């Protein structure tokens, strides 16, 4: 059965106070919902998105083949997060380029696109904005909040910012903060973008150009870190693109992997906004709930009351299992209920988006448990 | 763990309301029983995917972890009871895990196949490694890499300054307190740090 997705948008007039001290007045959030909210409003699940994703988590847009949501393997009728039982909400974050208010929209103060002046937003700000959407939808408490990678950070943050509104949190392929290496990758990506001659200090919209070169490189770096060495070798190895001979050039594409990365980079630069990329990678860098607690994640998680499902993937070197175990330990220290699955998958960080039977079965079993707690 | 009488016996050794860590919890049946019938809380630790899934299905909280990597995730004295039921014999670092069990739990409960059970002795006396219901594997493909005896465990426990609170054998679903090293297929120990 195909799930039809219908994009929606909600406008918020009340200003949103941001962590930076700035305030966001009058903004829109793009979202989609799937399934039905039950009578006592107890079956809502919020799905938080990862870096280059959006509110379109599942289903297809009518008449648009190939428009499956980014987590369509996970969410839909009969799927692990079953939309026959749960009311699923996908929401697009503030600062995104996929419908919510972002840097390409007009700054009310100037009437011109925000560009680089768009306020720096954090994971916590996103969660605050999402909470307002739930208020507007009349949802006091979530059966679960779920997310992978950056989405997992949002899910974790939900349990700290609004502990009484979250009964379960599924935090997948995520981490309690970024390591220096991760921040380094983000910084290289950002430098690629801001040093692109077409960036114009973030105000490229008014010049009618896009810093595509920078975006391409940013995406290439990101893409490398999302895959595992094994999968890259299996897919591309040392295969040459043109026949079997070396061509002794340093400028042209010779290896298949180069061709693939350039293709991914080109595609990305066609649809992603440069300022959004800067904002999102910064939000990733900043996220660190332990920071306000002297570096103790256990102390940070003391306010959480949700039950947790944590999942990591053995070949994920961006958010390796050890990072999920840190969260698990902090939850154990607080005597919270937590289950942790460490999936031996070959695909690296991207595994959380893919169809892995063991992974999907664990999530399904966990959501079965959640469903048993409410009446349909 | 498929041995129901052993499971019931172990469950009776766990005080009601205990916070339990079950090392090598399998499909979570024992923890489920402890939660349901004795009001216990806690976690299982398991490495096998199918078992982790079975635990989640049961509503038993499980941490997927290789015990050979140690119990760094668990603080000293953070559990009332730590169980190692039919787990010890599969571990390369069995002694370390025993110490870890005593560190993490106020009380440890260990059960494993007793190699000195008389049918095993008979098999060895006849010149062959035993293949029984309790030790059903051939010597060359057994996951039981640490076969020890009831008596051996007493020595190991003393060596590691554990004080035994209770020790007995299990055979055919019954507790064996007379000559357990000879008469029981399973050795059961309850201990604390000495």
Coordinates of C-alpha atoms in Angstrom, one line a residue:
Chain A
X1 CA 0.0 0.0 0.0
X2 CA 1.4 3.4 -1.0
X3 CA 1.1 6.2 1.5
X4 CA 0.2 9.5 0.0
X5 CA 2.1 12.4 1.5
X6 CA 0.7 15.9 1.6
X7 CA 3.0 18.8 2.6
X8 CA 1.6 21.2 5.0
X9 CA 2.8 24.4 6.6
X10 CA 2.1 26.3 9.8
X11 CA 2.7 29.9 10.5
X12 CA 3.8 31.1 14.0
X13 CA 3.4 34.7 14.9
X14 CA 4.8 34.6 18.4
X15 CA 8.5 35.2 18.4
X16 CA 10.7 32.3 19.2
X17 CA 13.5 33.1 21.6
X18 CA 16.7 31.4 20.3
X19 CA 19.6 30.1 22.4
X20 CA 21.9 32.7 20.9
X21 CA 19.8 35.4 22.4
X22 CA 18.3 36.4 19.1
X23 CA 14.6 36.0 18.4
X24 CA 12.8 34.6 15.4
X25 CA 9.6 36.6 14.7
X26 CA 6.9 35.2 12.4
X27 CA 8.1 32.0 10.9
X28 CA 6.7 29.0 9.1
X29 CA 7.4 25.3 9.7
X30 CA 6.8 22.8 6.9
X31 CA 5.5 19.4 8.1
X32 CA 3.6 16.3 7.1
X33 CA 1.5 13.9 9.0
X34 CA 0.7 10.3 8.4
X35 CA -1.9 8.0 10.0
X36 CA -4.6 9.1 12.4
X37 CA -4.4 10.7 15.8
X38 CA -6.4 8.4 18.2
X39 CA -9.2 9.6 20.4
X40 CA -7.1 10.3 23.5
X41 CA -4.2 11.7 21.4
X42 CA -1.8 9.2 22.7
X43 CA -0.3 7.7 19.6
X44 CA 1.7 10.6 18.1
X45 CA 5.3 10.0 17.1
X46 CA 7.5 12.9 16.1
X47 CA 10.2 12.1 13.6
X48 CA 13.2 14.5 13.5
X49 CA 15.2 14.9 10.4
X50 CA 18.9 14.5 9.7
X51 CA 21.3 16.9 7.9
X52 CA 20.0 17.0 4.4
X53 CA 16.5 15.7 4.9
X54 CA 13.1 17.3 5.6
X55 CA 9.6 16.9 6.8
X56 CA 9.0 14.4 4.0
X57 CA 9.8 11.3 5.9
X58 CA 7.5 8.7 4.3
X59 CA 5.2 8.1 1.4
X60 CA 5.1 9.7 -2.1
X61 CA 3.6 12.8 -3.5
X62 CA 0.6 12.0 -5.7
X63 CA 1.6 11.7 -9.3
X64 CA 5.3 12.0 -8.5
X65 CA 7.1 8.7 -8.9
X66 CA 10.4 8.4 -7.0
X67 CA 9.3 10.9 -4.4
X68 CA 9.5 8.5 -1.5
X69 CA 10.2 10.1 1.8
X70 CA 13.7 9.7 3.2
X71 CA 12.7 7.2 5.8
X72 CA 10.2 5.3 3.8
X73 CA 11.8 2.0 4.6
X74 CA 10.9 2.7 8.3
X75 CA 7.7 4.5 8.2
X76 CA 4.4 3.6 6.6
X77 CA 1.5 1.2 6.7
X78 CA 2.7 -2.2 8.1
X79 CA 6.3 -0.8 8.4
X80 CA 8.3 -0.8 11.7
X81 CA 6.8 2.6 12.6
X82 CA 3.4 1.6 11.5
X83 CA 1.2 4.5 10.3
X84 CA -1.9 2.3 10.8
X85 CA -1.3 2.5 14.5
X86 CA 0.7 5.7 15.0
X87 CA 0.1 9.2 14.1
X88 CA 3.5 10.2 12.6
X89 CA 4.6 13.8 12.3
X90 CA 7.6 14.8 10.1
X91 CA 8.7 18.4 10.7
X92 CA 11.2 20.5 8.8
X93 CA 13.6 22.5 10.9
X94 CA 13.9 26.3 11.1
X95 CA 16.7 27.4 8.7
X96 CA 16.1 24.6 6.3
X97 CA 15.7 25.0 2.5
X98 CA 12.8 22.7 2.3
X99 CA 9.8 24.8 3.2
X100 CA 10.4 26.1 6.8
X101 CA 11.6 29.6 7.1
X102 CA 15.2 29.8 6.1
X103 CA 18.0 32.0 4.9
X104 CA 16.5 32.3 1.4
X105 CA 13.4 33.9 2.8
X106 CA 12.9 37.6 3.4
X107 CA 14.2 39.1 6.6
X108 CA 11.3 41.1 7.9
X109 CA 13.8 43.8 9.0
X110 CA 15.1 44.5 5.5
X111 CA 12.7 42.9 3.1
X112 CA 15.6 41.1 1.5
X113 CA 16.7 37.4 1.9
X114 CA 18.3 36.7 5.2
X115 CA 21.4 35.0 3.7
X116 CA 24.2 34.8 6.2
X117 CA 22.2 37.0 8.6
X118 CA 19.8 34.2 9.4
X119 CA 20.2 33.6 13.1
X120 CA 22.3 30.6 14.2
X121 CA 19.9 28.0 15.3
X122 CA 20.6 25.1 17.7
X123 CA 19.2 21.6 18.2
X124 CA 17.4 23.0 21.3
X125 CA 15.9 25.8 19.2
X126 CA 14.5 23.3 16.7
X127 CA 13.0 21.3 19.6
X128 CA 11.4 24.4 21.0
X129 CA 9.9 25.2 17.5
X130 CA 8.7 21.6 17.2
X131 CA 7.0 21.8 20.6
X132 CA 5.0 24.7 19.3
X133 CA 3.9 22.8 16.3
X134 CA 2.7 20.0 18.7
X135 CA 0.9 22.6 20.7
X136 CA -0.9 23.8 17.6
X137 CA -1.8 20.2 16.6
X138 CA -3.2 19.6 20.1
X139 CA -0.6 17.0 21.1
X140 CA 0.3 17.3 24.7
X141 CA 2.5 14.2 24.9
X142 CA 4.3 12.0 22.3
X143 CA 4.2 8.2 22.3
X144 CA 7.7 8.6 20.9
X145 CA 10.2 10.9 19.4
X146 CA 12.5 9.4 16.9
X147 CA 15.5 10.4 14.8
X148 CA 18.7 9.2 13.2
X149 CA 22.1 11.1 13.3
X150 CA 21.3 14.8 13.8
X151 CA 17.6 13.7 14.2
X152 CA 18.8 11.4 17.1
X153 CA 20.3 14.5 18.8
X154 CA 16.9 16.2 18.5
X155 CA 15.2 13.2 19.9
X156 CA 17.7 13.1 22.8
X157 CA 17.2 16.8 23.4
X158 CA 13.4 16.4 23.5
X159 CA 13.8 14.1 26.5
X160 CA 15.7 16.8 28.3
X161 CA 13.8 19.9 27.3
X162 CA 10.3 18.5 27.5
X163 CA 10.7 15.3 29.6
X164 CA 7.0 15.2 30.5
X165 CA 6.0 15.3 26.8
X166 CA 8.0 12.3 25.7
X167 CA 7.2 8.7 26.7
X168 CA 9.8 7.0 24.4
X169 CA 12.8 8.1 22.5
X170 CA 14.4 6.2 19.6
X171 CA 17.9 7.6 19.1
X172 CA 19.6 6.0 16.1
X173 CA 23.1 6.2 14.8
X174 CA 23.6 9.3 16.9
X175 CA 26.0 10.8 19.5
X176 CA 25.8 13.0 22.6
X177 CA 28.1 15.5 20.8
X178 CA 30.5 15.7 17.9
X179 CA 34.1 14.7 18.3
X180 CA 36.9 17.1 17.2
X181 CA 37.2 15.0 14.0
X182 CA 33.6 15.4 13.2
X183 CA 33.7 19.2 13.8
X184 CA 36.8 19.2 11.6
X185 CA 34.9 17.6 8.7
X186 CA 32.1 20.2 9.2
X187 CA 34.7 23.0 9.2
X188 CA 36.3 21.8 5.9
X189 CA 32.8 21.7 4.4
X190 CA 32.0 25.2 5.6
X191 CA 35.3 26.6 4.4
X192 CA 34.6 25.1 1.0
X193 CA 31.3 27.0 0.9
X194 CA 32.3 30.3 2.3
X195 CA 35.5 30.5 0.1
X196 CA 33.5 29.9 -3.1
X197 CA 33.7 33.2 -5.1
X198 CA 30.0 32.8 -5.6
X199 CA 29.2 32.8 -1.9
X200 CA 29.3 36.6 -1.5
X201 CA 29.3 36.5 2.2
X202 CA 26.1 34.5 2.2
X203 CA 24.2 37.1 0.1
X204 CA 24.5 35.2 -3.2
X205 CA 20.8 35.3 -3.7
X206 CA 20.9 39.0 -4.7
X207 CA 23.7 38.2 -7.2
X208 CA 21.6 35.5 -8.9
X209 CA 24.3 32.9 -8.3
X210 CA 24.8 29.8 -6.1
X211 CA 28.1 28.7 -4.6
X212 CA 27.9 25.4 -6.2
X213 CA 31.6 24.6 -6.1
X214 CA 31.7 24.9 -2.4
X215 CA 28.5 22.9 -2.0
X216 CA 29.9 20.1 -4.2
X217 CA 33.0 19.8 -2.1
X218 CA 31.0 20.0 1.1
X219 CA 28.8 17.1 -0.1
X220 CA 31.8 15.0 -1.3
X221 CA 33.4 15.2 2.1
X222 CA 30.1 14.5 3.9
X223 CA 29.4 11.6 1.6
X224 CA 32.8 9.9 2.2
X225 CA 32.2 10.0 6.0
X226 CA 28.7 8.5 5.6
X227 CA 30.0 5.3 4.0
X228 CA 32.3 2.6 5.2
X229 CA 35.6 1.8 3.6
X230 CA 34.4 -1.7 2.9
X231 CA 31.2 -0.6 1.1
X232 CA 33.2 2.0 -1.0
X233 CA 35.6 -0.7 -2.0
X234 CA 32.9 -3.2 -2.8
X235 CA 31.0 -0.6 -4.9
X236 CA 33.9 1.1 -6.6
X237 CA 37.2 -0.5 -5.7
X238 CA 40.0 0.9 -7.8
X239 CA 37.8 0.6 -11.0
X240 CA 38.7 3.1 -13.7
X241 CA 36.0 4.9 -15.5
X242 CA 37.4 4.7 -19.0
X243 CA 38.5 1.3 -19.8
X244 CA 41.6 -0.2 -18.3
X245 CA 44.4 2.2 -18.9
X246 CA 45.7 5.0 -16.8
X247 CA 45.5 8.3 -18.6
X248 CA 48.2 10.2 -16.6
X249 CA 46.1 13.2 -15.9
X250 CA 45.6 15.0 -12.6
X251 CA 42.6 17.0 -13.6
X252 CA 40.2 14.5 -15.1
X253 CA 38.1 11.8 -13.5
X254 CA 39.9 8.5 -13.7
X255 CA 38.6 6.4 -10.9
X256 CA 34.9 5.4 -10.6
X257 CA 34.8 6.7 -7.0
X258 CA 35.8 10.2 -8.3
X259 CA 33.0 10.1 -10.8
X260 CA 30.5 9.0 -8.2
X261 CA 31.5 11.7 -5.7
X262 CA 31.3 14.4 -8.4
X263 CA 27.9 13.2 -9.3
X264 CA 26.7 13.3 -5.7
X265 CA 28.2 16.7 -5.3
X266 CA 26.6 18.1 -8.5
X267 CA 23.2 16.7 -7.5
X268 CA 23.4 18.2 -4.0
X269 CA 24.5 21.6 -5.3
X270 CA 21.4 21.7 -7.4
X271 CA 19.0 21.5 -4.5
X272 CA 20.6 22.4 -1.2
X273 CA 21.1 25.9 0.1
X274 CA 24.6 26.9 1.1
X275 CA 23.5 29.0 4.1
X276 CA 21.4 26.1 5.4
X277 CA 24.4 23.8 5.2
X278 CA 26.4 26.2 7.3
X279 CA 23.6 26.5 9.8
X280 CA 22.9 22.8 10.2
X281 CA 26.6 21.8 10.5
X282 CA 26.9 24.5 13.2
X283 CA 23.9 23.1 15.1
X284 CA 25.7 19.7 15.0
X285 CA 28.9 21.2 16.3
X286 CA 27.1 23.0 19.2
X287 CA 25.0 20.1 20.4
X288 CA 26.4 18.9 23.7
X289 CA 23.9 18.5 26.5
X290 CA 26.7 17.6 28.9
X291 CA 28.3 21.0 28.5
X292 CA 26.1 22.7 31.0
X293 CA 26.8 19.9 33.5
X294 CA 30.5 20.0 33.7
X295 CA 30.8 17.5 30.9
X296 CA 28.8 14.9 32.7
X297 CA 26.2 13.3 30.3
X298 CA 24.8 11.4 33.2
X299 CA 24.0 14.6 35.1
X300 CA 22.6 16.1 31.9
X301 CA 20.3 13.1 31.4
X302 CA 19.0 13.2 35.0
X303 CA 16.0 15.1 33.9
X304 CA 15.0 12.6 31.2
X305 CA 12.1 10.3 32.1
X306 CA 11.5 8.7 28.7
X307 CA 12.3 5.0 27.9
X308 CA 15.0 4.7 25.3
X309 CA 15.8 2.7 22.3
X310 CA 19.4 3.2 21.1
X311 CA 20.7 1.7 17.8
X312 CA 24.2 2.0 16.4
X313 CA 25.9 0.4 13.4
X314 CA 29.3 -1.2 13.8
X315 CA 30.8 0.3 10.7
X316 CA 29.6 3.8 11.4
X317 CA 32.8 5.7 11.9
X318 CA 31.1 9.1 12.1
X319 CA 28.9 8.2 15.0
X320 CA 30.4 4.9 16.1
X321 CA 28.8 2.4 18.6
X322 CA 31.0 3.8 21.4
X323 CA 29.1 7.1 21.1
X324 CA 25.7 5.3 21.6
X325 CA 27.2 3.4 24.5
X326 CA 28.0 6.7 26.1
X327 CA 24.3 7.6 26.0
X328 CA 23.4 4.1 27.2
X329 CA 25.8 4.4 30.1
X330 CA 24.4 7.8 31.1
X331 CA 20.9 6.4 31.0
X332 CA 22.0 3.4 33.1
X333 CA 23.6 5.7 35.6
X334 CA 20.1 7.4 35.9
X335 CA 18.4 4.0 36.1
X336 CA 16.3 4.8 33.0
X337 CA 14.8 2.1 30.9
X338 CA 17.0 1.6 27.9
X339 CA 17.5 -1.0 25.2
X340 CA 20.6 -0.8 23.0
X341 CA 21.1 -2.7 19.7
X342 CA 24.4 -2.7 18.0
X343 CA 23.8 -3.7 14.4
X344 CA 26.7 -5.4 12.6
X345 CA 25.9 -3.7 9.3
X346 CA 28.5 -3.0 6.6
X347 CA 27.1 0.3 5.3
X348 CA 28.6 2.8 7.7
X349 CA 26.6 5.8 8.9
X350 CA 24.1 5.6 6.1
X351 CA 23.0 2.2 7.4
X352 CA 20.3 3.9 9.4
X353 CA 18.5 4.9 6.2
X354 CA 18.8 1.4 4.6
X355 CA 16.8 -1.8 4.7
X356 CA 18.6 -4.0 7.2
X357 CA 16.4 -6.8 8.5
X358 CA 17.9 -6.9 12.0
X359 CA 17.7 -3.2 12.5
X360 CA 14.1 -2.8 11.2
X361 CA 13.0 -5.8 13.3
X362 CA 14.3 -4.3 16.5
X363 CA 12.7 -0.9 15.8
X364 CA 9.4 -2.8 14.9
X365 CA 9.6 -4.8 18.2
X366 CA 10.2 -1.6 20.2
X367 CA 7.2 0.2 18.5
X368 CA 5.1 -2.8 19.2
X369 CA 5.9 -2.4 22.8
X370 CA 5.0 1.3 22.6
X371 CA 1.7 0.5 20.9
X372 CA 0.8 -1.9 23.6
X373 CA 0.7 1.1 26.0
X374 CA -2.1 2.9 24.3
X375 CA -5.5 2.0 23.0
X376 CA -5.8 2.3 19.2
Chain B
X1 CA 18.1 -20.4 29.0
X2 CA 15.7 -23.2 28.2
X3 CA 16.0 -25.1 31.5
X4 CA 12.8 -24.1 33.3
X5 CA 13.4 -25.6 36.7
X6 CA 16.8 -24.0 36.8
X7 CA 15.2 -20.7 35.8
X8 CA 12.6 -21.0 38.6
X9 CA 15.3 -21.9 41.1
X10 CA 17.4 -18.9 40.1
X11 CA 14.4 -16.7 40.3
X12 CA 13.7 -17.8 43.9
X13 CA 17.3 -16.8 44.8
X14 CA 16.7 -13.2 43.6
X15 CA 15.0 -11.0 46.3
X16 CA 11.8 -9.3 45.2
X17 CA 12.2 -5.8 43.8
X18 CA 15.9 -6.3 43.0
X19 CA 17.7 -4.4 40.4
X20 CA 19.1 -7.1 38.2
X21 CA 21.8 -7.3 35.5
X22 CA 21.6 -10.6 33.6
X23 CA 24.9 -11.2 31.7
X24 CA 24.3 -13.3 28.6
X25 CA 20.5 -13.0 29.1
X26 CA 19.6 -15.0 26.0
X27 CA 16.0 -14.4 25.0
X28 CA 15.3 -12.5 28.2
X29 CA 13.0 -15.2 29.6
X30 CA 14.5 -15.2 33.1
X31 CA 14.5 -11.4 33.4
X32 CA 10.9 -11.4 32.1
X33 CA 10.0 -13.9 34.9
X34 CA 11.8 -11.7 37.5
X35 CA 10.0 -8.6 36.3
X36 CA 6.6 -10.3 36.2
X37 CA 6.7 -12.5 39.3
X38 CA 9.2 -10.8 41.6
X39 CA 8.8 -7.1 40.7
X40 CA 12.4 -6.8 39.6
X41 CA 13.9 -4.3 37.2
X42 CA 17.1 -4.3 35.2
X43 CA 18.7 -5.1 32.0
X44 CA 20.0 -8.0 30.1
X45 CA 23.3 -8.1 28.3
X46 CA 23.4 -10.1 25.1
X47 CA 25.5 -10.3 21.9
X48 CA 23.4 -12.4 19.6
X49 CA 21.0 -10.4 17.3
X50 CA 18.2 -12.9 17.5
X51 CA 18.3 -12.8 21.3
X52 CA 18.4 -9.0 21.5
X53 CA 15.3 -8.9 19.3
X54 CA 13.6 -11.5 21.4
X55 CA 14.2 -9.4 24.5
X56 CA 12.9 -6.2 22.9
X57 CA 9.8 -8.2 21.8
X58 CA 9.3 -9.3 25.4
X59 CA 9.7 -5.8 26.8
X60 CA 12.9 -6.8 28.5
X61 CA 15.5 -4.0 28.3
X62 CA 18.7 -5.3 26.7
X63 CA 22.1 -3.9 26.0
X64 CA 23.8 -5.5 23.0
X65 CA 27.4 -5.9 24.1
X66 CA 30.2 -8.4 23.8
X67 CA 31.0 -9.5 27.4
X68 CA 34.6 -10.2 26.3
X69 CA 34.9 -6.4 26.1
X70 CA 34.1 -6.1 29.9
X71 CA 31.5 -4.3 31.9
X72 CA 32.9 -0.7 31.7
X73 CA 29.4 0.6 31.1
X74 CA 28.3 -0.5 34.6
X75 CA 29.4 1.2 37.8
X76 CA 30.5 -0.5 41.0
X77 CA 27.7 -1.9 43.1
X78 CA 25.1 -0.6 40.7
X79 CA 22.9 -3.7 40.8
X80 CA 21.5 -5.7 43.6
X81 CA 22.0 -9.0 41.8
X82 CA 24.2 -9.8 38.8
X83 CA 23.3 -13.1 37.0
X84 CA 25.7 -15.3 34.9
X85 CA 23.5 -18.2 34.0
X86 CA 25.1 -20.6 31.6
X87 CA 27.3 -17.7 30.4
X88 CA 30.7 -18.3 32.2
X89 CA 31.5 -21.4 30.1
X90 CA 31.3 -19.4 26.9
X91 CA 33.8 -16.7 27.9
X92 CA 37.4 -16.5 27.2
X93 CA 38.0 -14.1 30.1
X94 CA 35.9 -16.1 32.6
X95 CA 37.9 -15.0 35.6
X96 CA 37.8 -11.3 34.7
X97 CA 34.0 -11.6 34.2
X98 CA 33.6 -13.2 37.6
X99 CA 35.5 -10.3 39.2
X100 CA 33.4 -7.9 37.2
X101 CA 30.2 -9.6 38.3
X102 CA 31.3 -9.1 41.9
X103 CA 32.3 -5.5 41.3
X104 CA 29.0 -4.5 39.6
X105 CA 26.6 -6.4 41.8
X106 CA 26.1 -6.6 45.5
X107 CA 25.4 -10.3 45.0
X108 CA 26.4 -12.5 42.1
X109 CA 24.7 -15.7 41.0
X110 CA 26.5 -18.1 38.7
X111 CA 25.3 -21.3 37.1
X112 CA 27.2 -23.5 34.6
X113 CA 27.4 -27.2 33.6
X114 CA 29.3 -29.2 36.1
X115 CA 31.9 -31.2 34.2
X116 CA 32.5 -33.5 37.2
X117 CA 28.9 -34.9 37.0
X118 CA 29.3 -38.7 37.1
X119 CA 28.2 -39.4 33.6
X120 CA 30.8 -37.0 32.3
X121 CA 33.4 -38.7 34.5
X122 CA 32.3 -42.1 33.1
X123 CA 32.7 -40.9 29.5
X124 CA 36.2 -39.6 30.2
X125 CA 37.1 -42.8 32.0
X126 CA 36.0 -44.6 28.8
X127 CA 38.4 -42.3 27.0
X128 CA 35.9 -40.0 25.3
X129 CA 34.7 -36.4 25.9
X130 CA 31.1 -36.5 27.2
X131 CA 28.2 -35.6 24.9
X132 CA 25.1 -35.2 27.2
X133 CA 21.9 -33.2 27.4
X134 CA 23.7 -30.7 29.5
X135 CA 26.9 -30.7 27.4
X136 CA 25.4 -31.6 24.0
X137 CA 28.4 -30.6 21.8
X138 CA 31.3 -32.6 20.4
X139 CA 34.6 -31.5 21.8
X140 CA 35.7 -29.9 18.5
X141 CA 32.7 -27.6 18.0
X142 CA 31.6 -26.7 21.5
X143 CA 30.8 -23.1 22.5
X144 CA 31.6 -24.3 26.0
X145 CA 35.3 -23.2 26.1
X146 CA 35.6 -23.2 29.9
X147 CA 34.3 -26.5 31.2
X148 CA 34.9 -26.6 34.9
X149 CA 33.6 -28.4 37.9
X150 CA 31.6 -27.5 41.0
X151 CA 34.8 -27.9 43.0
X152 CA 36.8 -25.9 40.6
X153 CA 34.5 -22.9 41.0
X154 CA 34.9 -23.1 44.8
X155 CA 38.6 -22.7 44.3
X156 CA 38.2 -19.9 41.8
X157 CA 35.8 -18.1 44.1
X158 CA 38.3 -18.3 47.0
X159 CA 41.1 -17.2 44.8
X160 CA 39.1 -14.1 43.9
X161 CA 38.1 -13.5 47.6
X162 CA 34.4 -14.1 47.0
X163 CA 32.4 -15.4 49.9
X164 CA 29.9 -18.0 48.9
X165 CA 26.4 -17.4 50.4
X166 CA 25.0 -20.5 48.9
X167 CA 26.2 -23.4 46.7
X168 CA 24.4 -26.4 45.4
X169 CA 23.9 -28.6 42.3
X170 CA 20.8 -28.9 40.1
X171 CA 19.8 -32.2 38.5
X172 CA 16.6 -33.2 36.8
X173 CA 15.0 -30.0 38.2
X174 CA 15.9 -30.7 41.8
X175 CA 18.4 -29.1 44.1
X176 CA 21.3 -31.4 45.0
X177 CA 23.1 -30.6 48.2
X178 CA 24.7 -33.9 49.0
X179 CA 27.8 -34.6 46.9
X180 CA 26.8 -32.0 44.2
X181 CA 30.2 -32.3 42.4
X182 CA 29.4 -35.9 41.6
X183 CA 25.6 -35.9 41.5
X184 CA 24.6 -32.7 39.7
X185 CA 24.8 -31.7 36.0
X186 CA 24.6 -28.0 36.9
X187 CA 26.6 -26.0 39.5
X188 CA 24.9 -23.0 41.1
X189 CA 26.6 -20.4 43.4
X190 CA 25.5 -17.3 45.1
X191 CA 28.3 -15.0 46.4
X192 CA 29.4 -11.6 47.4
X193 CA 32.7 -9.9 47.7
X194 CA 34.6 -11.2 50.7

